[in-house]
Amino acid sequence: MKTTASILAALATSPLVAAAPTIIEHEKRGWVNWTSPGLNDLARKAGLMYFGTAIDNPSLNNTKYLSIARDAHEFGQVTPANGQKWMYTEPEQGVFSFEMGDAIINPAIASQQIRRCHTTLWHNQLPDWLTSRNWTSPELVSILETHIAAVVGHYKGLCYAWDVVNEAFNEDGTFRSTIWLDTIGPSYIETAFKAVAAADPDAKLYYNDYNLESISNKTRAVGALIRRLQDCGVPNLGVGMQAHLITGMTPSYTDQVANMQAFVDLGVEIAVTELDIRTELPSTPEKEETQAQNYADTVKACVDVQGCVGVTVWDFYDPYSWVPGVFEGEGDATLYRESFERKPAWWAVAEVLDSAAN
Ligand code: 9MR
């Protein structure tokens, strides 16, 4: 017997009958005036654990921004963009400060937003005391373990995941030369993962990097690292694809799915951790349409690959995007304009999530 739902479904797919507009289309066209579902609401219905955003400390005095950033309907997950990094958490050796991290994490707890914590080991934003002199390998291992025990210990039970090691590979798949590699050798990675696992046994432990969105020498090197970590018994592993992408130059949906599946096949969970898609300025309606399609492809790939748990944008508001400060002449990388108007990319993401849910 045909149910009403199956008749409606058949009508919607019939070439003679236009598909019923989705709720997103209704709202976009101004047909209904309701409290719209946010991106996280839609992501949850589409089977993801969250749709989230990075939040940085300078934005904490912007009330309008915060009303969106702390709305769990829109963002069900938060990452501190800077507040948990070494230069802020251990500004002097053995002196720890959690003020900046707490300012992002505590309101996220209050808003019932999942926390991804970022990051216990990177080569950037290190304090001067650490970089301005040479250490022996045992000294640096001890510094690393002390730092992780203090910082991860402070946030124990509060972080769904930690980006344990960030950006450790070159594009060709060799290890990046950093204070960590050059002093300790590649074993610094295992050391960091084991230290975080010991300090917070429930946290997911992510390797996080950029240019991991389609299969390459770099993604193969990350795959080999994951297998090594598994061999030495590191639990709860994950791979974060940062996805700092460029409008019109993103990997195809198919390539992103194949790449995500290759990571998932290693037996780890994955997430899109820092999504933004930058455009050469000035932006145009055509460029924004391309950007919208590019955002939709990445979000859809995550929705379609079982094991991709969520998508985090690296801020949702152009004035707080890192892009213009680093890439001269580029910007317009996020989902919301300076006026807080939602861009075509927001609607495209909502559409992808909404149709996955239905
Ligand atoms: O968004 C962060 C920006 O405010 C900092 O100035 C910058 C320093 O390098 O780091 C940015 O965040 C980075 C993240 O921690 C790791 N992946 C790349 C992000 C963009 O640079």
XYZ file of C-alpha atoms and ligand atoms in Angstrom:
379
model
C 0.000 0.000 0.000
C 1.264 3.457 -0.815
C 1.618 5.767 2.133
C 1.106 9.514 1.843
C 4.844 9.896 2.315
C 5.683 7.538 -0.522
C 3.174 9.253 -2.847
C 4.685 12.619 -2.025
C 8.161 11.193 -2.561
C 7.109 9.772 -5.930
C 5.548 13.103 -6.951
C 8.677 14.943 -5.942
C 10.859 12.752 -8.137
C 8.453 12.710 -11.098
C 9.837 14.781 -13.979
C 6.348 16.199 -14.575
C 5.932 17.594 -11.090
C 8.332 20.133 -9.677
C 9.860 19.038 -6.384
C 8.224 20.708 -3.432
C 10.348 23.595 -2.198
C 12.357 22.661 0.853
C 11.970 24.631 4.061
C 15.148 26.475 3.168
C 13.734 27.535 -0.194
C 10.561 28.691 1.511
C 12.462 30.889 3.869
C 14.914 32.137 1.263
C 12.020 33.293 -0.881
C 10.414 34.966 2.087
C 7.305 32.765 1.875
C 7.227 31.946 5.528
C 8.278 33.892 8.514
C 9.329 31.428 11.151
C 12.216 30.826 13.452
C 14.378 29.016 10.961
C 16.379 25.955 11.900
C 20.067 26.738 12.248
C 22.924 24.945 10.512
C 23.550 22.717 13.520
C 19.882 21.720 13.710
C 20.018 20.788 10.037
C 23.379 19.012 10.421
C 22.028 16.884 13.269
C 19.026 15.876 11.188
C 21.407 15.006 8.338
C 23.251 12.606 10.648
C 26.261 14.694 11.654
C 27.222 15.140 15.300
C 27.597 18.905 14.873
C 28.066 21.939 12.654
C 30.488 24.229 14.449
C 32.636 27.326 14.331
C 35.934 28.663 15.599
C 35.619 31.646 17.929
C 38.478 34.006 18.703
C 38.920 36.108 21.844
C 38.753 39.577 20.214
C 35.192 38.829 19.084
C 33.941 38.387 22.647
C 32.842 42.017 22.921
C 30.563 41.852 19.867
C 27.052 41.171 21.154
C 25.436 40.594 17.783
C 28.209 38.190 16.788
C 27.914 36.313 20.071
C 24.163 35.930 19.731
C 24.888 33.782 16.660
C 28.137 32.188 17.861
C 26.542 30.929 21.053
C 23.299 29.770 19.488
C 23.477 25.976 19.553
C 20.813 25.832 16.822
C 23.323 27.458 14.485
C 26.623 26.129 15.890
C 26.610 22.981 17.982
C 30.363 22.963 18.389
C 33.043 25.543 19.173
C 36.831 25.612 18.699
C 38.977 28.322 20.319
C 40.816 29.876 17.348
C 43.808 30.899 19.456
C 43.127 30.764 23.201
C 44.544 27.301 23.905
C 47.797 27.701 21.987
C 51.200 27.525 23.693
C 52.025 31.253 23.668
C 48.851 31.928 25.667
C 48.684 28.813 27.856
C 52.352 28.666 28.909
C 53.686 32.211 28.372
C 56.586 31.533 30.745
C 58.060 28.140 31.413
C 55.959 26.357 34.015
C 53.530 29.300 34.341
C 50.151 28.359 32.914
C 47.279 30.639 31.959
C 43.850 29.411 30.954
C 42.083 32.760 30.808
C 41.814 32.999 27.026
C 40.871 29.362 26.522
C 38.328 29.428 29.330
C 36.708 32.556 27.854
C 35.782 30.468 24.807
C 35.258 27.050 26.409
C 33.116 28.036 29.432
C 30.369 29.854 27.471
C 30.338 26.919 25.008
C 29.661 24.569 27.922
C 26.882 26.876 29.122
C 25.377 26.909 25.615
C 25.629 23.105 25.398
C 27.993 23.290 22.457
C 30.523 20.490 21.896
C 34.139 21.650 22.318
C 36.960 20.755 19.958
C 40.166 21.851 21.645
C 43.073 23.246 19.666
C 46.023 22.571 19.804
C 48.630 20.858 21.985
C 51.473 20.855 19.480
C 52.198 23.177 16.578
C 55.243 25.021 15.214
C 53.479 28.418 15.262
C 52.477 30.629 18.163
C 55.091 29.192 20.494
C 56.333 31.327 23.409
C 59.720 33.029 23.135
C 61.151 31.166 26.123
C 60.681 27.953 24.137
C 62.013 29.062 20.750
C 64.833 31.399 21.772
C 67.286 28.755 22.919
C 68.362 25.200 22.151
C 67.157 22.226 24.161
C 68.347 18.656 24.366
C 65.906 16.016 23.224
C 65.118 14.800 26.798
C 64.596 18.424 27.906
C 62.147 19.129 25.110
C 60.271 15.831 25.664
C 59.884 16.785 29.316
C 58.701 20.326 28.395
C 56.149 18.848 25.978
C 54.855 16.303 28.486
C 54.628 18.910 31.258
C 52.721 21.303 28.989
C 50.251 18.662 27.856
C 49.658 17.331 31.375
C 48.849 20.863 32.592
C 46.744 22.104 29.670
C 44.865 18.918 28.803
C 44.534 18.228 32.528
C 42.896 21.636 33.030
C 40.330 20.871 30.324
C 39.912 17.185 31.244
C 36.398 15.978 30.434
C 35.504 19.263 28.717
C 36.907 18.615 25.242
C 35.216 16.214 22.860
C 38.452 16.189 20.867
C 41.954 17.642 20.941
C 43.906 18.590 17.842
C 46.943 16.889 19.317
C 49.436 17.506 16.529
C 48.880 20.245 13.984
C 50.533 20.567 10.546
C 53.496 18.205 10.980
C 53.956 17.340 7.284
C 55.282 19.041 4.173
C 53.293 18.779 0.947
C 55.547 15.945 -0.307
C 54.762 13.847 2.758
C 58.092 14.372 4.545
C 58.100 15.637 8.120
C 58.140 19.408 8.474
C 61.301 20.790 10.033
C 60.247 22.292 13.364
C 61.713 22.688 16.817
C 59.979 19.396 17.665
C 61.277 17.326 14.742
C 64.710 18.895 14.736
C 65.271 18.338 18.462
C 63.382 15.138 19.245
C 62.936 13.422 15.875
C 59.643 11.988 14.545
C 58.897 10.239 17.852
C 57.686 13.602 19.213
C 54.350 12.814 17.568
C 53.833 9.570 19.508
C 54.990 11.345 22.662
C 52.336 14.036 22.222
C 49.513 11.593 21.447
C 50.369 9.376 24.410
C 50.565 12.374 26.741
C 47.134 13.651 25.691
C 45.635 10.147 25.968
C 47.027 9.893 29.509
C 45.760 13.341 30.543
C 42.221 12.909 29.142
C 41.428 9.276 28.280
C 37.985 10.168 26.889
C 39.087 12.772 24.351
C 39.302 11.976 20.657
C 42.885 12.477 19.533
C 43.185 14.192 16.168
C 45.989 14.737 13.733
C 44.981 18.022 12.038
C 46.372 19.581 8.836
C 45.624 21.652 5.725
C 45.696 20.325 2.147
C 44.333 16.984 3.316
C 41.130 17.323 1.270
C 42.098 15.116 -1.673
C 44.456 12.167 -1.931
C 48.112 13.218 -2.167
C 51.567 12.354 -0.825
C 50.623 14.361 2.235
C 47.421 12.396 2.935
C 49.321 9.129 2.364
C 51.917 10.229 4.924
C 49.135 11.030 7.397
C 47.664 7.570 6.723
C 51.042 5.976 7.488
C 51.294 8.028 10.691
C 47.846 6.879 11.792
C 48.833 3.241 11.267
C 52.008 3.786 13.309
C 50.022 5.383 16.132
C 47.558 2.494 16.039
C 50.463 0.033 16.181
C 51.774 1.654 19.325
C 48.357 1.495 20.965
C 47.141 5.125 20.759
C 43.338 4.994 21.157
C 40.501 7.256 19.911
C 42.291 8.540 16.814
C 40.889 11.056 14.381
C 42.031 12.997 11.319
C 41.036 16.640 10.874
C 40.948 18.073 7.382
C 41.288 21.803 7.932
C 39.886 22.705 4.500
C 41.252 26.216 4.022
C 40.120 26.303 0.413
C 40.021 28.714 -2.540
C 36.877 29.623 -4.471
C 36.784 27.829 -7.816
C 39.804 25.660 -6.961
C 38.409 23.192 -4.427
C 38.691 19.436 -4.957
C 35.563 17.920 -6.477
C 32.875 16.355 -4.289
C 33.913 12.930 -5.644
C 37.591 13.464 -4.812
C 36.711 14.678 -1.327
C 34.524 11.633 -0.705
C 37.264 9.246 -1.928
C 39.808 10.949 0.318
C 37.555 10.945 3.379
C 36.713 7.294 2.790
C 40.428 6.424 2.622
C 40.921 7.933 6.087
C 37.813 6.273 7.501
C 39.004 2.931 6.102
C 41.971 3.181 8.477
C 39.471 2.802 11.305
C 39.523 6.398 12.564
C 36.904 9.116 12.682
C 37.347 12.256 10.651
C 36.064 15.829 10.643
C 36.316 18.991 8.587
C 37.936 21.219 11.188
C 38.667 24.712 9.802
C 36.553 25.229 6.692
C 36.749 28.553 4.893
C 36.818 29.340 1.173
C 38.593 32.519 0.206
C 38.003 34.628 -2.852
C 40.135 37.084 -4.773
C 38.655 40.512 -4.071
C 36.541 42.196 -5.135
C 33.993 39.460 -4.838
C 31.126 39.277 -7.350
C 27.754 37.509 -7.338
C 29.268 34.949 -9.756
C 32.206 34.260 -7.443
C 29.819 33.924 -4.505
C 27.763 31.361 -6.414
C 30.909 29.331 -7.112
C 31.915 29.665 -3.472
C 28.461 28.482 -2.410
C 28.799 25.370 -4.569
C 32.291 24.775 -3.157
C 31.042 25.010 0.443
C 28.169 22.680 -0.406
C 30.531 20.076 -1.928
C 32.678 19.839 1.211
C 29.723 19.695 3.583
C 27.951 17.125 1.410
C 31.087 14.966 1.277
C 31.200 14.920 5.081
C 27.491 14.114 5.311
C 27.842 11.278 2.790
C 30.884 9.584 4.341
C 29.978 7.519 7.375
C 32.650 8.359 9.919
C 32.866 12.090 9.158
C 31.418 13.436 12.388
C 31.079 17.146 11.733
C 32.093 20.345 10.002
C 33.656 23.373 11.700
C 34.017 26.704 9.906
C 37.085 28.802 10.778
C 34.864 31.574 11.904
C 31.560 32.398 10.287
C 31.909 36.181 10.075
C 34.151 37.957 7.541
C 35.475 40.677 9.876
C 36.971 37.945 12.110
C 38.416 35.789 9.343
C 42.208 35.268 9.376
C 42.284 35.367 5.550
C 42.646 39.085 4.696
C 45.497 39.477 7.194
C 47.499 36.692 5.561
C 46.509 36.630 1.868
C 46.717 40.106 0.393
C 43.759 40.914 -1.848
C 41.741 37.869 -0.714
C 38.782 37.570 1.630
C 35.009 37.019 1.633
C 35.856 33.556 2.988
C 33.076 32.907 5.514
C 29.313 32.326 5.599
C 28.183 35.742 6.922
C 28.841 39.249 5.577
C 29.961 42.149 7.748
C 26.268 43.199 7.885
C 25.477 39.717 9.302
C 23.543 38.911 6.161
C 23.858 35.237 5.239
C 25.739 34.692 1.985
C 24.743 32.291 -0.810
C 27.248 29.877 0.771
C 25.156 29.777 3.979
C 22.053 28.924 1.958
C 23.918 26.299 -0.053
C 25.152 24.598 3.133
C 21.663 24.736 4.635
C 20.203 23.286 1.439
C 22.671 20.380 1.373
C 21.986 19.563 5.015
C 18.235 19.950 4.647
C 18.034 17.671 1.621
C 20.249 15.067 3.330
C 17.825 15.070 6.239
C 14.759 14.520 4.017
O 42.878 31.905 13.174
C 44.180 31.917 13.706
C 44.754 33.321 13.580
O 44.015 34.226 14.384
C 46.220 33.310 14.002
O 46.778 34.588 13.792
C 46.954 32.273 13.185
C 48.428 32.204 13.542
O 49.117 31.413 12.616
O 46.363 30.993 13.390
C 45.062 30.948 12.920
O 44.513 29.657 13.029
C 45.199 28.616 12.320
C 44.957 27.330 13.071
O 45.348 27.473 14.404
C 45.703 26.178 12.427
N 45.394 26.073 11.014
C 45.506 27.294 10.234
C 44.675 28.405 10.903
C 44.703 29.659 10.025
O 45.992 30.166 9.968
